[in-house]
XYZ file of C-alpha atoms in Angstrom:
415
model
C -14.593 14.694 21.404
C -12.161 12.749 23.594
C -9.011 11.544 21.892
C -9.723 8.095 23.368
C -12.396 7.497 20.726
C -11.039 9.563 17.822
C -9.227 6.694 16.111
C -12.473 4.736 16.207
C -13.935 7.586 14.187
C -11.002 7.434 11.764
C -11.822 3.766 11.127
C -15.505 4.579 10.491
C -16.168 4.441 6.715
C -18.424 7.494 7.079
C -15.260 9.559 7.632
C -13.248 8.072 4.800
C -13.635 11.040 2.438
C -12.030 13.491 4.855
C -10.297 12.135 7.977
C -8.007 15.147 8.305
C -10.108 17.128 10.838
C -9.981 14.045 13.073
C -6.202 13.939 12.715
C -5.994 17.586 13.784
C -7.902 16.748 16.955
C -5.666 13.748 17.641
C -2.521 15.869 17.327
C -3.588 17.854 20.415
C -2.343 14.812 22.344
C 0.558 13.363 20.318
C 0.346 9.907 21.909
C -3.149 8.911 22.974
C -4.369 5.673 24.534
C -7.597 4.417 22.989
C -10.310 2.582 24.903
C -9.107 -0.791 23.576
C -5.536 -0.184 24.834
C -4.074 0.865 21.475
C -1.744 3.886 21.509
C -2.213 6.210 18.530
C 0.768 8.402 17.594
C -0.261 11.370 15.445
C 2.523 13.976 15.342
C 5.439 14.032 12.908
C 8.275 14.191 15.444
C 6.968 11.293 17.507
C 6.206 9.128 14.464
C 9.638 9.827 12.973
C 11.203 8.777 16.270
C 9.212 5.573 16.645
C 9.621 4.247 13.081
C 13.307 3.748 13.916
C 12.896 2.666 17.547
C 13.964 -0.986 18.110
C 11.427 -1.222 20.944
C 8.670 -1.114 18.312
C 8.022 -4.469 16.636
C 6.452 -5.091 13.247
C 5.418 -8.602 14.258
C 1.924 -7.521 15.239
C -0.339 -9.813 13.237
C -2.765 -11.898 15.330
C -2.130 -15.557 16.038
C -3.100 -17.344 12.787
C -4.178 -20.472 14.716
C -7.272 -18.813 16.152
C -9.778 -19.944 13.536
C -13.283 -21.303 13.854
C -14.016 -25.008 14.336
C -15.199 -26.545 11.064
C -16.197 -29.986 12.355
C -13.509 -31.820 10.354
C -11.093 -33.256 12.984
C -8.171 -34.010 10.653
C -8.394 -30.552 9.109
C -8.992 -28.692 12.376
C -6.544 -30.587 14.593
C -3.733 -31.378 12.164
C -3.777 -29.675 8.769
C -4.784 -26.168 9.801
C -2.525 -25.914 12.898
C 0.497 -27.026 10.835
C -0.405 -24.596 8.060
C -0.950 -21.799 10.590
C 2.450 -22.417 12.227
C 4.175 -22.299 8.833
C 2.475 -19.008 8.068
C 3.379 -17.608 11.476
C 7.047 -18.405 10.873
C 7.012 -17.076 7.316
C 5.066 -13.809 7.389
C 5.817 -11.167 4.725
C 8.917 -9.212 5.716
C 6.996 -6.025 6.565
C 5.612 -8.056 9.484
C 9.065 -9.326 10.529
C 11.798 -7.886 12.736
C 15.574 -8.202 12.307
C 17.431 -10.355 11.547
C 14.799 -12.133 9.403
C 13.487 -8.836 8.045
C 16.948 -7.648 7.009
C 17.837 -10.880 5.211
C 14.564 -11.074 3.279
C 14.486 -7.370 2.465
C 18.072 -7.537 1.232
C 17.187 -10.316 -1.215
C 14.181 -8.361 -2.478
C 16.218 -5.173 -2.893
C 18.765 -7.085 -4.935
C 16.064 -8.480 -7.231
C 14.197 -5.137 -7.264
C 17.268 -3.493 -8.759
C 17.336 0.152 -9.896
C 18.061 -0.935 -13.459
C 15.083 -3.309 -13.524
C 12.816 -0.563 -12.159
C 14.135 2.022 -14.638
C 13.355 -0.330 -17.504
C 9.701 -0.223 -16.526
C 9.357 3.482 -17.393
C 8.939 2.891 -21.109
C 6.644 -0.085 -20.570
C 4.551 2.015 -18.194
C 4.405 4.824 -20.759
C 3.261 2.421 -23.473
C 0.669 0.909 -21.152
C -0.800 4.248 -20.067
C -1.102 5.421 -23.660
C -2.739 2.131 -24.626
C -5.306 2.528 -21.847
C -5.992 6.166 -22.738
C -6.562 5.192 -26.382
C -9.501 3.107 -25.152
C -11.170 6.336 -23.970
C -11.642 7.411 -27.594
C -15.313 8.065 -28.329
C -16.262 8.139 -24.640
C -17.467 11.136 -22.652
C -17.092 9.519 -19.216
C -14.805 6.960 -17.558
C -14.275 5.432 -14.143
C -10.614 6.250 -13.610
C -10.186 3.470 -11.039
C -11.518 0.595 -13.138
C -10.356 1.937 -16.504
C -6.896 3.212 -15.577
C -5.679 3.289 -11.966
C -6.119 -0.455 -11.366
C -4.795 -1.766 -14.692
C -1.570 0.251 -14.597
C 0.014 -1.015 -11.341
C -1.331 -4.572 -11.515
C 0.084 -4.989 -15.016
C 3.428 -3.497 -13.994
C 3.880 -5.537 -10.800
C 2.806 -8.749 -12.536
C 5.338 -8.035 -15.289
C 8.095 -7.514 -12.728
C 7.177 -10.626 -10.756
C 6.863 -12.720 -13.898
C 3.137 -13.476 -13.668
C 1.695 -14.445 -17.071
C -0.623 -11.719 -18.466
C -3.573 -14.100 -18.672
C -3.411 -14.609 -14.895
C -3.446 -10.911 -13.992
C -7.233 -10.467 -13.561
C -7.542 -12.849 -10.612
C -4.798 -10.966 -8.753
C -7.042 -7.933 -8.259
C -9.525 -9.871 -6.138
C -6.774 -11.550 -4.137
C -4.970 -8.262 -3.479
C -8.147 -6.470 -2.404
C -9.060 -9.211 0.065
C -5.583 -9.633 1.559
C -5.247 -5.875 2.096
C -7.786 -6.211 4.924
C -4.931 -7.629 7.048
C -3.743 -4.020 7.440
C -7.004 -2.925 9.085
C -6.879 -3.435 12.883
C -10.661 -3.461 13.228
C -10.925 -6.315 10.695
C -8.093 -8.539 11.932
C -10.215 -10.017 14.685
C -13.296 -10.493 12.543
C -13.800 -14.243 12.135
C -15.436 -14.031 8.725
C -12.713 -11.748 7.345
C -9.966 -13.983 8.694
C -11.613 -17.050 7.163
C -11.790 -15.288 3.795
C -8.138 -14.267 4.090
C -7.156 -17.837 4.925
C -8.956 -19.140 1.856
C -7.556 -16.349 -0.302
C -4.008 -16.978 0.896
C -4.398 -20.695 0.228
C -5.524 -20.006 -3.344
C -2.769 -17.537 -4.125
C -0.171 -19.799 -2.471
C -1.153 -22.722 -4.678
C -0.932 -20.530 -7.754
C 2.463 -19.121 -6.768
C 3.866 -22.525 -5.811
C 3.187 -23.778 -9.326
C 4.566 -20.592 -10.858
C 7.769 -20.781 -8.788
C 8.300 -24.373 -9.897
C 8.058 -23.218 -13.523
C 10.552 -20.404 -12.847
C 13.061 -22.954 -11.573
C 12.648 -25.134 -14.653
C 12.583 -22.245 -17.129
C 14.265 -19.167 -15.588
C 13.245 -15.788 -16.982
C 14.152 -12.145 -16.418
C 11.843 -11.412 -13.492
C 11.878 -11.048 -9.713
C 10.395 -14.462 -8.887
C 13.078 -16.164 -10.970
C 15.836 -14.243 -9.205
C 14.484 -14.991 -5.716
C 13.889 -18.670 -6.487
C 17.198 -19.423 -8.200
C 20.048 -17.979 -6.133
C 23.357 -19.825 -6.171
C 23.125 -20.795 -2.493
C 20.888 -20.455 0.560
C 22.113 -16.893 1.186
C 20.957 -15.760 -2.273
C 17.551 -17.426 -2.537
C 14.388 -17.767 -0.475
C 12.695 -20.953 0.579
C 9.269 -21.491 -0.954
C 7.355 -20.329 2.140
C 9.191 -16.995 2.345
C 9.076 -16.590 -1.406
C 5.296 -17.023 -1.505
C 4.842 -14.572 1.379
C 7.142 -12.064 -0.353
C 5.351 -12.409 -3.683
C 2.005 -11.827 -1.957
C 3.437 -8.746 -0.237
C 4.813 -7.296 -3.471
C 1.515 -7.967 -5.187
C -0.595 -6.253 -2.524
C 1.822 -3.425 -1.736
C 2.779 -2.829 -5.366
C -0.818 -2.863 -6.508
C -3.189 -1.444 -3.901
C -0.993 1.461 -2.813
C -0.209 2.691 -6.324
C -3.873 2.496 -7.308
C -4.568 4.903 -4.457
C -1.616 7.154 -5.281
C -2.747 7.632 -8.884
C -6.424 8.051 -8.019
C -5.854 10.376 -5.047
C -3.540 12.451 -7.235
C -6.074 12.922 -10.013
C -8.801 13.734 -7.501
C -6.610 16.364 -5.823
C -5.415 17.900 -9.084
C -8.956 18.240 -10.408
C -9.940 19.958 -7.166
C -7.087 22.392 -7.844
C -7.230 22.636 -11.654
C -4.460 25.236 -11.831
C -2.035 22.464 -10.852
C -3.505 20.069 -13.434
C -3.058 22.683 -16.148
C 0.458 23.456 -14.998
C 1.390 19.760 -15.099
C 0.173 19.575 -18.699
C 2.336 22.597 -19.593
C 5.331 21.706 -17.434
C 5.632 17.918 -17.071
C 9.028 18.401 -15.454
C 7.253 19.401 -12.216
C 5.844 15.866 -11.885
C 8.501 14.499 -9.463
C 8.022 17.219 -6.855
C 4.261 17.263 -7.413
C 4.197 13.561 -6.534
C 6.285 14.167 -3.398
C 3.747 16.747 -2.278
C 0.939 14.317 -3.099
C 2.586 11.679 -0.904
C 2.503 14.205 1.919
C -0.933 15.675 1.246
C -2.940 12.529 0.326
C -0.743 9.498 1.088
C -2.043 6.133 -0.124
C -1.008 4.493 3.170
C -2.559 6.414 6.046
C -1.110 4.462 8.976
C 0.826 1.370 9.994
C 0.392 -0.762 13.109
C 3.155 -1.887 15.448
C 3.620 -3.610 18.818
C 5.614 -2.256 21.764
C 8.086 -4.881 23.015
C 9.264 -2.717 25.928
C 7.989 0.276 27.863
C 8.503 3.414 25.760
C 8.348 6.861 27.395
C 7.400 9.443 24.752
C 5.642 12.831 24.682
C 4.785 12.666 28.368
C 3.215 9.203 28.052
C 4.591 5.696 28.569
C 3.548 3.153 25.975
C 3.609 -0.117 27.950
C 5.153 -3.351 26.760
C 2.790 -5.462 24.590
C 0.571 -2.486 23.727
C -0.615 -2.141 20.114
C 0.655 1.045 18.460
C -0.718 2.946 15.461
C 1.667 5.265 13.629
C -0.702 7.708 11.935
C 1.526 8.684 8.999
C -1.086 10.819 7.243
C -1.580 12.887 10.379
C 2.164 13.449 10.728
C 2.190 14.680 7.143
C -0.296 17.425 8.078
C 1.463 18.420 11.306
C 1.825 22.240 11.445
C 4.798 21.817 13.767
C 6.676 20.259 10.826
C 5.083 21.728 7.669
C 4.074 25.331 7.075
C 0.428 25.682 6.046
C 0.109 21.874 5.987
C -3.456 21.736 4.633
C -2.421 23.559 1.459
C -1.404 21.506 -1.569
C 1.871 23.061 -2.748
C 4.033 21.219 -5.316
C 6.758 23.846 -4.814
C 7.060 23.056 -1.124
C 10.686 22.838 0.003
C 12.110 20.503 2.659
C 9.276 18.040 2.071
C 10.432 15.111 4.205
C 7.059 13.402 4.354
C 6.085 10.036 5.788
C 4.264 8.869 2.665
C 6.521 5.837 2.271
C 6.975 5.220 5.985
C 10.499 5.252 7.362
C 13.242 3.389 9.150
C 13.858 -0.293 8.374
C 10.470 -0.583 6.698
C 10.770 2.307 4.253
C 8.812 1.197 1.179
C 10.863 -1.141 -1.047
C 8.735 -0.207 -4.055
C 9.012 3.585 -3.631
C 11.114 4.129 -6.809
C 8.655 2.095 -8.883
C 5.606 3.861 -7.409
C 7.150 7.228 -8.223
C 7.755 6.207 -11.838
C 4.253 4.789 -12.272
C 2.596 7.869 -10.767
C 4.730 10.289 -12.761
C 4.071 8.558 -16.084
C 0.359 8.130 -15.350
C -0.278 11.724 -14.262
C 1.712 13.330 -17.075
C -0.011 11.144 -19.677
C -3.475 11.964 -18.329
C -2.770 15.700 -17.992
C -1.476 15.929 -21.543
C -4.154 13.826 -23.207
C -7.480 14.186 -21.368
C -9.496 17.105 -22.691
C -10.935 19.288 -19.916
C -11.543 16.489 -17.364
C -14.156 17.124 -14.658
C -15.182 15.264 -11.522
C -18.643 13.757 -11.843
C -19.009 13.303 -8.074
C -17.098 14.982 -5.267
C -16.422 13.428 -2.858
C -16.379 10.122 -4.698
C -17.295 6.816 -3.029
C -14.371 5.402 -1.056
C -13.289 1.868 -0.402
C -13.973 0.836 3.204
C -10.355 0.432 4.334
C -8.819 3.230 6.399
C -5.177 2.130 6.120
C -4.971 1.884 2.318
C -7.274 4.825 1.669
C -8.576 5.716 -1.779
C -11.731 6.080 -3.887
C -13.462 2.917 -5.046
C -14.639 4.792 -8.111
C -13.615 8.135 -9.600
C -15.917 9.017 -12.466
C -14.659 11.712 -14.832
C -16.283 13.436 -17.766
C -14.012 14.906 -20.447
C -13.976 16.362 -23.963
C -12.050 13.772 -25.948
C -8.384 12.808 -25.941
C -5.315 14.320 -27.593
C -2.759 12.369 -29.568
C 0.175 10.899 -27.659
């Protein structure tokens, strides 16, 4: 198969359960131009170089003004263009370049402090045990619906300061907005219309919530970002809403996949599941290997803003670029025996959290959530088994993970 159509196959939901053979074929040509003009980068060395290359821009979202005509002149000719221009100027910071990216990321890092993240370990432990207690008397669960989704959405809502009663509606919003990461869905008119409506709904909710945080400050990230002492220490409402949406989607969808992919992998290699139950101290390096072996974010898109010679190819200015992180993580030129899951792997500098300026802000939190979740499940679930392998996957190729993961088990142990 020609490399010019391989990424199209990667995007095909029929290949969601196992895209890794396609990645191996792509790596034969480290930088490959696809038929639509996109350049796919699939090898570790080239990806690691480009994630820090200033000639690669993160501002690659399509023009938000290109929406269908609704037949309402005031809305179509005035309201929506103004709204679209505001959104274009205030995209989430992962879709921004310096200096805007650096300023916004710096404010988030300050609010997303190590101490605040560390405090979530005990709350995450209590939450996971509470969810596992609900398995009592059951012989089968859907790990995604019953565990993997509730853990990160509850944690990120707690950090942001979202009231618990409002958490359920965030799942639907996050799932819909995650489609913005899929290049084959960005141009779909129906998907873009749904995203516009979804963003409007979540923006209205967050605008009201931010106003409450200013009147009654609390110990949460939204309060910190909304109430700085001066303009250098706080965000305007447009950037704050975009940042809150980003933290919701990134802090929710990706960790769902990390937990679910981890359980799926460990039950395929039960010796590692049993070892984790006996030796919970291996959890940190097991998770690092999981981020290499089955990363929750498979690729990120970029835009070339200058000609870039690399690996015998020149990526031309204005060309879309796909950095295939999951392929780089399985590159035999970087990792010995890369298709083997090995928690004792040394020198494991994976691309699971990206790299460069856009290295994942929430990486410390994701590591804590995954560690607590996996150790709790390994210790307490009695002889868990996969009901279906491979399980059904969600359609997205960028944020890749099972839609359901049904497990049977023989009761639960005490915490």
